[in-house]
Tab-separated table of C-alpha atoms in Angstrom:
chain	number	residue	atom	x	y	z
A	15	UNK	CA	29.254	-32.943	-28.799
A	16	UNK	CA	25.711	-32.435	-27.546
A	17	UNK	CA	23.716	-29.298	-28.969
A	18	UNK	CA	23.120	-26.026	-26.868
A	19	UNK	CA	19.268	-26.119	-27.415
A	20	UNK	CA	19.168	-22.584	-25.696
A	21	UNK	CA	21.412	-21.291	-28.463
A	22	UNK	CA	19.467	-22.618	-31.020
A	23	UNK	CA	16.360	-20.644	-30.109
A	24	UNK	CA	18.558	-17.705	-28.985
A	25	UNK	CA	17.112	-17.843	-25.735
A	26	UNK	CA	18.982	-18.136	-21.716
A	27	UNK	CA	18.225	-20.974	-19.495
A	28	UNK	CA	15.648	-18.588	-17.048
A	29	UNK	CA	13.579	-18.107	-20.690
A	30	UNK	CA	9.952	-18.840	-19.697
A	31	UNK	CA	7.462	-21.351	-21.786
A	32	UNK	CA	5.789	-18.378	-23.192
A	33	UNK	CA	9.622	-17.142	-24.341
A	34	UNK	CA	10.075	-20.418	-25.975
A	35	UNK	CA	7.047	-20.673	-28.038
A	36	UNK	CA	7.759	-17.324	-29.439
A	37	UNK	CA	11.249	-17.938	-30.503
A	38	UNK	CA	10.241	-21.151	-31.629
A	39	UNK	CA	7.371	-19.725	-33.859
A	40	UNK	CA	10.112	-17.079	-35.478
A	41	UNK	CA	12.870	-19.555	-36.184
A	42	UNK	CA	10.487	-22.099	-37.806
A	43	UNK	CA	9.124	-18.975	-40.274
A	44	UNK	CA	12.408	-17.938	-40.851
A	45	UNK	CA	14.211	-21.366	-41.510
A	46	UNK	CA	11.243	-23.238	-43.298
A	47	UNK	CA	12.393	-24.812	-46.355
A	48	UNK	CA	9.366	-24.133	-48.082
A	49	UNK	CA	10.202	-20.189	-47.975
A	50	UNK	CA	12.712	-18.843	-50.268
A	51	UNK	CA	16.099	-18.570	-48.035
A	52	UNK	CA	14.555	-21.597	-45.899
A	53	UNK	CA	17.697	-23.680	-43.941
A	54	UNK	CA	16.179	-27.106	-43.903
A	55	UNK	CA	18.973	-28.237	-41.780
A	56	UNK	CA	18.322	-25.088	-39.175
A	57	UNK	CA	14.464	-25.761	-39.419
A	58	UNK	CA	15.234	-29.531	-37.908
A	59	UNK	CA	17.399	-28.342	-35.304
A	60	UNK	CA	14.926	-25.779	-34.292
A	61	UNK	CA	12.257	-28.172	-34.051
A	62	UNK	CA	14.043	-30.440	-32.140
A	63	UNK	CA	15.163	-27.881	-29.417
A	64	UNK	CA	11.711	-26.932	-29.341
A	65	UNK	CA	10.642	-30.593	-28.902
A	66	UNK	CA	12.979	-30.721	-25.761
A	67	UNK	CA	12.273	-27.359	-24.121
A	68	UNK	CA	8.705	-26.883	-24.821
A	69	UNK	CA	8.171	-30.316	-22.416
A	70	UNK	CA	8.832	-29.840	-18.583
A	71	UNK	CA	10.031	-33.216	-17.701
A	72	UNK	CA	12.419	-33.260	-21.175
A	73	UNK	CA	13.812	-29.850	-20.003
A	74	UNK	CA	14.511	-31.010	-16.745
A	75	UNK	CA	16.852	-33.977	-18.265
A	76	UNK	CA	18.656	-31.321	-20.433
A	77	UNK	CA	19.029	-29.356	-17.551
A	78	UNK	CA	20.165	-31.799	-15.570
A	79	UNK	CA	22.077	-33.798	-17.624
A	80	UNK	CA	22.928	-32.075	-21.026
A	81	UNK	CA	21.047	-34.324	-22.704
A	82	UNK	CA	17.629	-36.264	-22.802
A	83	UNK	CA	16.198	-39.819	-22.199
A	84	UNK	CA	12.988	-39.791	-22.465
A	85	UNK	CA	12.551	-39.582	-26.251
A	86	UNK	CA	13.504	-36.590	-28.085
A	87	UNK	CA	16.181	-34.885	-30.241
A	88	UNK	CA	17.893	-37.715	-31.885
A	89	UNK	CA	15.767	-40.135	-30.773
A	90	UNK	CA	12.606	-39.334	-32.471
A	91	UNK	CA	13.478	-41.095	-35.727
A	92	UNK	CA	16.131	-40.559	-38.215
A	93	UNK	CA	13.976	-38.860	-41.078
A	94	UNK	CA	11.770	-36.337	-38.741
A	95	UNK	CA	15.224	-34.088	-37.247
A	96	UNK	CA	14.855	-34.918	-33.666
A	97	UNK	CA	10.980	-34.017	-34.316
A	98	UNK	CA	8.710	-35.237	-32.515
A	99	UNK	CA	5.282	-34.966	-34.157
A	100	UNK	CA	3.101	-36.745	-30.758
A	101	UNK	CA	1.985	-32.886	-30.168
A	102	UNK	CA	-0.375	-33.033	-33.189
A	103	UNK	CA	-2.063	-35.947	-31.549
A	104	UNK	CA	-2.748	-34.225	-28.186
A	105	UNK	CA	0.871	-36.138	-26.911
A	106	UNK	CA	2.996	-34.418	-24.767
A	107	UNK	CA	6.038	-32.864	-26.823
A	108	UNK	CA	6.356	-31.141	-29.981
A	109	UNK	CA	2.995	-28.498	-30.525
A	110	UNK	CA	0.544	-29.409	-27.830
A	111	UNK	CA	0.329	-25.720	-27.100
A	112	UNK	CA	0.088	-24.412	-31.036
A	113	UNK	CA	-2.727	-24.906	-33.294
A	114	UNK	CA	-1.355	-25.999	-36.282
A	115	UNK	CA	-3.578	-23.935	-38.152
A	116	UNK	CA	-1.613	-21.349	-36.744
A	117	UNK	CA	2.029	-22.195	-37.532
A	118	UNK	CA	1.389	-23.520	-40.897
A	119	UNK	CA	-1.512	-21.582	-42.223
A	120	UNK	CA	1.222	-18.424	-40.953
A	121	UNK	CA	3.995	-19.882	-42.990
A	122	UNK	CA	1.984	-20.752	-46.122
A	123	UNK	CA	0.635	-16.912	-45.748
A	124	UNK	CA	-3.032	-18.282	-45.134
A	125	UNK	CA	-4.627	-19.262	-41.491
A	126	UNK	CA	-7.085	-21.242	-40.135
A	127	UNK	CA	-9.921	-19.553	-41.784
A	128	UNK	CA	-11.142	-17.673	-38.495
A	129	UNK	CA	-12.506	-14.128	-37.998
A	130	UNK	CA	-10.071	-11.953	-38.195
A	131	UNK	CA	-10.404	-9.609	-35.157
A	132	UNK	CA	-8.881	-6.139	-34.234
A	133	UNK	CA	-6.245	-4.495	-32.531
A	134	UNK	CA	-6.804	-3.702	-28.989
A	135	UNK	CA	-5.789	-0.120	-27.912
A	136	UNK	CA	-5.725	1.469	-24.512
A	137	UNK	CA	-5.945	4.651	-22.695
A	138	UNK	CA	-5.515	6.785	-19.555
A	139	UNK	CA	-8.050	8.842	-18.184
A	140	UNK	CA	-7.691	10.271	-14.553
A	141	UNK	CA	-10.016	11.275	-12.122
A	142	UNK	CA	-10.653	13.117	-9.076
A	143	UNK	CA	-11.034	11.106	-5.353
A	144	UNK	CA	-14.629	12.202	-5.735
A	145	UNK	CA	-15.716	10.687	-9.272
A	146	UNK	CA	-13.706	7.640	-8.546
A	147	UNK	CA	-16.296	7.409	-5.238
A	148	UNK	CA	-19.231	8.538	-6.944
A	149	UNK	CA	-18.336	7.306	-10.839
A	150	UNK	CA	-18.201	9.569	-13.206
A	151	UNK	CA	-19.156	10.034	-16.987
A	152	UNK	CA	-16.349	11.184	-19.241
A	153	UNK	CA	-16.534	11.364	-23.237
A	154	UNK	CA	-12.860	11.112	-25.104
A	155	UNK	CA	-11.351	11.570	-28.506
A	156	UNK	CA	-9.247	9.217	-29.702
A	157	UNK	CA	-7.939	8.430	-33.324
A	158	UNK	CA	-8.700	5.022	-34.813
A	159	UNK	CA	-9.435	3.160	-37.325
A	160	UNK	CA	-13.072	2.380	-37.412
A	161	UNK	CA	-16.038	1.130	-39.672
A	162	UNK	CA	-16.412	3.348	-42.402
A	163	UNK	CA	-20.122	5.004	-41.705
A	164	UNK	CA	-21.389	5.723	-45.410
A	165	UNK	CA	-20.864	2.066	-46.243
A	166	UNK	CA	-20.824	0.484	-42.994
A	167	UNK	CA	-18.150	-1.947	-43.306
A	168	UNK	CA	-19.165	-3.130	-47.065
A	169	UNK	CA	-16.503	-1.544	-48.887
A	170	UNK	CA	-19.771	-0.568	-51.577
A	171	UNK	CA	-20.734	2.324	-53.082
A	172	UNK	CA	-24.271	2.921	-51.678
A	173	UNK	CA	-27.081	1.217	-53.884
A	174	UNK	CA	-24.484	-0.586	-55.684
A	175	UNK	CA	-24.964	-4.172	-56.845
A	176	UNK	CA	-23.138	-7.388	-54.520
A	177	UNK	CA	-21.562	-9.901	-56.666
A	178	UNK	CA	-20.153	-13.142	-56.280
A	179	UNK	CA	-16.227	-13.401	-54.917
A	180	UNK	CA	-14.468	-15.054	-58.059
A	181	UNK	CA	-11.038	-15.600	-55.923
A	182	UNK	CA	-13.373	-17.890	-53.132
A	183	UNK	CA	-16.184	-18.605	-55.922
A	184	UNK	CA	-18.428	-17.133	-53.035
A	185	UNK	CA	-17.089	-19.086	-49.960
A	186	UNK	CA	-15.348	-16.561	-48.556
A	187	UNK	CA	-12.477	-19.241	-47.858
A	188	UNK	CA	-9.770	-19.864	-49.899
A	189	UNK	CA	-8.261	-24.199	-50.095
A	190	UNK	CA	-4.430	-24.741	-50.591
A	191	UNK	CA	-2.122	-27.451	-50.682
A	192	UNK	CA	1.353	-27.006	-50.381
A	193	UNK	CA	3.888	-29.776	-50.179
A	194	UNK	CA	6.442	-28.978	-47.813
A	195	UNK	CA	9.430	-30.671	-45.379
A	196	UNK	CA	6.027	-32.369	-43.858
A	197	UNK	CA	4.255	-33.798	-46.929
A	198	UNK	CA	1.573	-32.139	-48.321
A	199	UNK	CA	-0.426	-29.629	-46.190
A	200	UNK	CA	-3.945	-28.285	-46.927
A	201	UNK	CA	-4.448	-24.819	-45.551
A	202	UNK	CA	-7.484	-22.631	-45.482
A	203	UNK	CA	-7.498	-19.009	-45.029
A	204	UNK	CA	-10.082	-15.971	-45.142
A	205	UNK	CA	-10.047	-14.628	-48.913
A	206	UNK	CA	-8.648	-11.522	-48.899
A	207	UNK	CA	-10.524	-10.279	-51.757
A	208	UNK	CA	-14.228	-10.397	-50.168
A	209	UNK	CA	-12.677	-10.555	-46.650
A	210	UNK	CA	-15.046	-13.816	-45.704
A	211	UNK	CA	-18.121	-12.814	-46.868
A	212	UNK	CA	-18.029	-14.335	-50.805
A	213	UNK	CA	-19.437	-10.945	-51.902
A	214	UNK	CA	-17.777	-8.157	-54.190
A	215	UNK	CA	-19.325	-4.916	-54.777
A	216	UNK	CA	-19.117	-3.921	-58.069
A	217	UNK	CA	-18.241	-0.685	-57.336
A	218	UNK	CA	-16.091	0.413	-54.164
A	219	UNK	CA	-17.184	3.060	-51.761
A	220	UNK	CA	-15.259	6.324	-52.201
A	221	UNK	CA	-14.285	7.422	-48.707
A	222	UNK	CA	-12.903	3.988	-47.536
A	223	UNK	CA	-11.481	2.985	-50.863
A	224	UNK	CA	-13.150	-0.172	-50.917
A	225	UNK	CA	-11.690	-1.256	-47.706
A	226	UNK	CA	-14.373	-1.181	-45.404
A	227	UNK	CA	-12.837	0.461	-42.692
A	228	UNK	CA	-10.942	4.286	-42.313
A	229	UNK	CA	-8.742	5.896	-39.806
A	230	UNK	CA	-10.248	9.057	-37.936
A	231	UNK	CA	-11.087	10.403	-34.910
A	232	UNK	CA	-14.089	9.296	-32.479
A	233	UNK	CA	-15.574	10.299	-29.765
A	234	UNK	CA	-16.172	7.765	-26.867
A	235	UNK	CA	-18.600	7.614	-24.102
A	236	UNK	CA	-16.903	6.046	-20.600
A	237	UNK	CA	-19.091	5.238	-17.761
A	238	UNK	CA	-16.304	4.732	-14.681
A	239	UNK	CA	-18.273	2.817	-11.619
A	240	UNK	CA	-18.584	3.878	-8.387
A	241	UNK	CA	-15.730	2.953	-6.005
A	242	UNK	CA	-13.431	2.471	-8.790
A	243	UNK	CA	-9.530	1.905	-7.161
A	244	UNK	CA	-6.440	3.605	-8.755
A	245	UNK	CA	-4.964	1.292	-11.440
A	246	UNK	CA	-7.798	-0.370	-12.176
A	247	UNK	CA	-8.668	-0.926	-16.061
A	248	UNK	CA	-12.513	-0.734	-17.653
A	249	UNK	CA	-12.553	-2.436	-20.770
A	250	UNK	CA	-14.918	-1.550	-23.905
A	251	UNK	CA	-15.871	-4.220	-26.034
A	252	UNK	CA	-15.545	-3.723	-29.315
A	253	UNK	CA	-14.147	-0.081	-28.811
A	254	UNK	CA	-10.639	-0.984	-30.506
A	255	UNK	CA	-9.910	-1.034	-33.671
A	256	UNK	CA	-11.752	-2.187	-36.538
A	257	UNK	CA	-10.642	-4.639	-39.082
A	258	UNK	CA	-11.798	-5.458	-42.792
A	259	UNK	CA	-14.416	-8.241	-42.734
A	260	UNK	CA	-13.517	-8.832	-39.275
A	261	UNK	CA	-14.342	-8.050	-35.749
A	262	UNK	CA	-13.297	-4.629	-33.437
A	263	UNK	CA	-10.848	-5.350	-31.064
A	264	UNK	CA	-11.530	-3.642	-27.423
A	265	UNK	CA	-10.705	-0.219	-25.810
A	266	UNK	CA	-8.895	-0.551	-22.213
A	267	UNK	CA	-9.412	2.322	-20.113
A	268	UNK	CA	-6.522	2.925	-17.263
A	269	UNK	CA	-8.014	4.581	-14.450
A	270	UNK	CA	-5.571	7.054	-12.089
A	271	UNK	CA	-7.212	8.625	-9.069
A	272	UNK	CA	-5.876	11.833	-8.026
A	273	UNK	CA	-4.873	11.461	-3.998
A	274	UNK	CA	-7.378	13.519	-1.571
A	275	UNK	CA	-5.933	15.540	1.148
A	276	UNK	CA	-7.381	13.620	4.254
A	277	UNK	CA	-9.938	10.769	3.088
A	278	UNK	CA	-8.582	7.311	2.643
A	279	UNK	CA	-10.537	4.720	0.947
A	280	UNK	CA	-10.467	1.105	2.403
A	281	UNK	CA	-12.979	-1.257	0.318
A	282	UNK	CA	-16.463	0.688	0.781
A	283	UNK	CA	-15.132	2.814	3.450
A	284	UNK	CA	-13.820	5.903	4.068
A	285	UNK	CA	-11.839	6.956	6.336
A	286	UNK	CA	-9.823	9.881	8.271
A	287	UNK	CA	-8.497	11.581	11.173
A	288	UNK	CA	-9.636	14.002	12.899
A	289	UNK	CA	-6.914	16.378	15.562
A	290	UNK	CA	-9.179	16.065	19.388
A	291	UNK	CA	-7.908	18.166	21.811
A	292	UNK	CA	-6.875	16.615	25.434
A	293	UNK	CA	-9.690	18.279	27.532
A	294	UNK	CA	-12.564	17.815	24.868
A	295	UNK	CA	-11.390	14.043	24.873
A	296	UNK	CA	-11.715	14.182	28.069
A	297	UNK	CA	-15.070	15.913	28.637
A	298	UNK	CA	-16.872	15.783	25.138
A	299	UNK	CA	-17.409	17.793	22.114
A	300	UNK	CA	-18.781	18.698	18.989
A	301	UNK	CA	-16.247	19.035	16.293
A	302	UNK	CA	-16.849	19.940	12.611
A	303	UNK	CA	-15.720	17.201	10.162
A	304	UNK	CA	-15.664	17.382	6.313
A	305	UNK	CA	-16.831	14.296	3.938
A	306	UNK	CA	-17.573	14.040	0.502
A	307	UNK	CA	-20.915	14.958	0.700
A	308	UNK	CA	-20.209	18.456	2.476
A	309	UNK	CA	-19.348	19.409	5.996
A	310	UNK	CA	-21.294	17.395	9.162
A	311	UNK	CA	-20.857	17.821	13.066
A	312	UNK	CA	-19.922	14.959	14.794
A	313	UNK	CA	-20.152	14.892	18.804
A	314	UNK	CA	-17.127	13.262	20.492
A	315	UNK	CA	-18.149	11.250	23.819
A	316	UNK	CA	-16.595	12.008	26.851
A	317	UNK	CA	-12.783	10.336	28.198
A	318	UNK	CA	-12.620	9.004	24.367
A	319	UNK	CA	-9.116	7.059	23.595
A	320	UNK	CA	-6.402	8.083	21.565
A	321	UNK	CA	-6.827	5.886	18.633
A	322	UNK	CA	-10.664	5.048	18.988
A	323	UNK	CA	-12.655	5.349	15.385
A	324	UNK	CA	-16.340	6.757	15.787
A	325	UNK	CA	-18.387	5.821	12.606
A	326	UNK	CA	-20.759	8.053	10.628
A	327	UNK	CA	-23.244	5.742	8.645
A	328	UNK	CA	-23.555	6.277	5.428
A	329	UNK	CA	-21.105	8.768	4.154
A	330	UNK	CA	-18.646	6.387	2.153
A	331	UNK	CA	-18.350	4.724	-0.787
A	332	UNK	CA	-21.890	3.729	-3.102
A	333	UNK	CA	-22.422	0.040	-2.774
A	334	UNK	CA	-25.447	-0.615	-4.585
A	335	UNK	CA	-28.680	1.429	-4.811
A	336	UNK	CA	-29.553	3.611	-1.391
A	337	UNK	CA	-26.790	1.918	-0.122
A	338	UNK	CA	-23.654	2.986	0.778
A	339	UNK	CA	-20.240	2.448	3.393
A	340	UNK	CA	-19.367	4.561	6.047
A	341	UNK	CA	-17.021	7.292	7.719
A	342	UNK	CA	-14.352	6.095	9.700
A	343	UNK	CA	-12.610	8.848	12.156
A	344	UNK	CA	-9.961	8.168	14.144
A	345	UNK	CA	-9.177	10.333	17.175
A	346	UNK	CA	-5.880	11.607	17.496
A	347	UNK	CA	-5.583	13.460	20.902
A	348	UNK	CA	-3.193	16.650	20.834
A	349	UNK	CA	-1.642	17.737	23.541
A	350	UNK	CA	-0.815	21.324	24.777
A	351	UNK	CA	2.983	22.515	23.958
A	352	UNK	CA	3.331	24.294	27.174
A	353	UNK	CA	1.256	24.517	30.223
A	354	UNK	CA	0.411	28.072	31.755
A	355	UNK	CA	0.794	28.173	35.363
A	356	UNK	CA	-3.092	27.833	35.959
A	357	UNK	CA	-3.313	25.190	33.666
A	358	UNK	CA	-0.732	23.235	35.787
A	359	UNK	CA	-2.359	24.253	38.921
A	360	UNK	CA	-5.554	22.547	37.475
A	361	UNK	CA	-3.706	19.600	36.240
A	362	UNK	CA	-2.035	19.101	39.641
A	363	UNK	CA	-5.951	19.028	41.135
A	364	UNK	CA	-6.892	16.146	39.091
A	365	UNK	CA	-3.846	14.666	39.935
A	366	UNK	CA	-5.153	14.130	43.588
A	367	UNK	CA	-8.446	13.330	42.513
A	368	UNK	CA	-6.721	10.583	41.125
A	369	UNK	CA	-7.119	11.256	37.248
């Protein structure tokens, strides 16, 4: 009876590539026989479904056919589980898309010895229509964990003496080899005594505890650019959250813009409507329109269309210094609800001059 590869990795048969890596990743963790409750009979069956599923065309046979035969699952050699171990190569099945520093360092609780890095966080902030034309400065509190300030990220009492890492002997990187369902495996991974740097104070700062890095609150600085849509995300670099001996990660800023009562933006435009009525359409006006930048007269030409947009120069969104879009108004004409008898007597007179 052929094997449900789906089933295996708990997943359905929509379950995306992304879907399958991640199931794949948790299974192998859990089933490893290295770990203590490992299944090394579940750990081969996992790789091989991964082996199939992970590689379009090998899915496709599955799919198609319940079973592959293009080389994998059983046919990848009788002491490797259905494995299929080209991925490590740069073949096309089995962990072309995994760094194997990254599976195994994981399982052997080590990694690949890189710079550990910090958690990204995000925010909402929202704005007026104006600021999010203009830009806008805004300053926000948020709680985080960040560097610790009296010892800047040493974990040292100040003035106190450095000393060499015994765990790393000063590498800052600790070797292993484990044997395992694979052979033996070296691993390196980021001592966790000195963090990476090969350096030990000798005696740890008091606010942090050692660690390098505390949780409070901070107060950031957000420049939002000019033009800035609704939706739209800023991100900070380095903003996030800090790590011990590592890197920040970044601060994401969400931007909502409030909606504005008559103005529209369209790219570096703005743009609205302004009520004409029928005999100032038809023999010109001045009419009082508002913007952003305060109220401005704007003349409307004589026998001017329903539907016709008039531009005002320069009154829309900053584009780049001294330069900006414009005003777009479209001309609605209104129309009186009911005619007095003069008024239709006057009417009837253009009529038979033919207007």
């Amino acid at each position: 009876m052929s094997k449900n590869y789906y089933d295996i990795l708990g997943l359905s048969k929509t379950a995306s590539k992304e879907d399958i890596k991640k199931a794949f990743r948790k299974l192998a963790h859990k089933y490893h026989p290295d770990k203590k409750g490992g299944d090394a009979g579940k750990f081969k069956e996992v790789n091989e479904a991964y082996s199939v599923l992970s590689d379009d065309k090998k899915r496709a046979e599955y799919d198609s056919y319940g079973r592959v035969f293009s080389g994998a699952g059983g046919n990848a050699g009788p002491d490797m589980g259905g494995f299929d171990f080209s991925g490590f190569t740069g073949g096309q099945a089995g962990f072309e898309d995994f760094n194997i520093g990254d599976i195994f360092g994981d399982i052997f609780g080590g990694g690949s010895g890189r710079i550990a890095r910090g958690r990204d966080i995000s925010i909402d902030i929202e704005l007026t229509f104006a600021e999010s034309v203009f830009g806008a400065e805004r300053k926000v509190l948020i709680t985080k964990t960040s560097r610790c300030e009296v010892c800047h990220g040493s974990g040292g009492k100040a003035g106190t003496e450095m000393t060499t890492c015994t765990t790393c002997n000063g590498k800052g990187r600790v070797h292993e080899t484990r044997r395992s369902f694979f052979g033996s495996i070296s691993t390196t991974r980021t001592c966790e005594v000195c963090r990476g740097s090969g350096k030990i104070p000798k005696e740890k700062c008091a606010p942090c505890h050692g660690a390098g890095v505390v949780r409070r609150q901070e107060e950031i600085a957000i420049s939002v650019p000019a033009g800035i849509d609704d939706g739209e995300m800023i991100r900070l670099s380095g903003m996030g959250e800090a790590v011990a001996g590592g890197v920040p990660g970044d601060l994401y800023v969400k931007i909502h813009v409030k909606r504005h009562p008559f103005l529209r933006k369209e790219g570096a435009n703005l743009t609205t409507d302004l009520n004409v009525k029928l005999t100032d359409a038809l023999l010109g006006a001045d009419y009082t329109v508002h913007t952003l930048d305060g109220d401005i007269t704007l003349k409307i030409p004589e026998n001017i269309s329903f539907g016709e947009i008039l531009r005002v120069r320069g009154k829309g969104v900053p584009i780049e210094k001294n330069r900006r879009g414009d005003l777009l108004v479209r001309i609605n004409i209104t129309f009186p609800g009911k005619l007095s008898k003069k008024g239709r007597e006057l009417l009837n007179e253009l009529r038979k001059e033919g207007i």
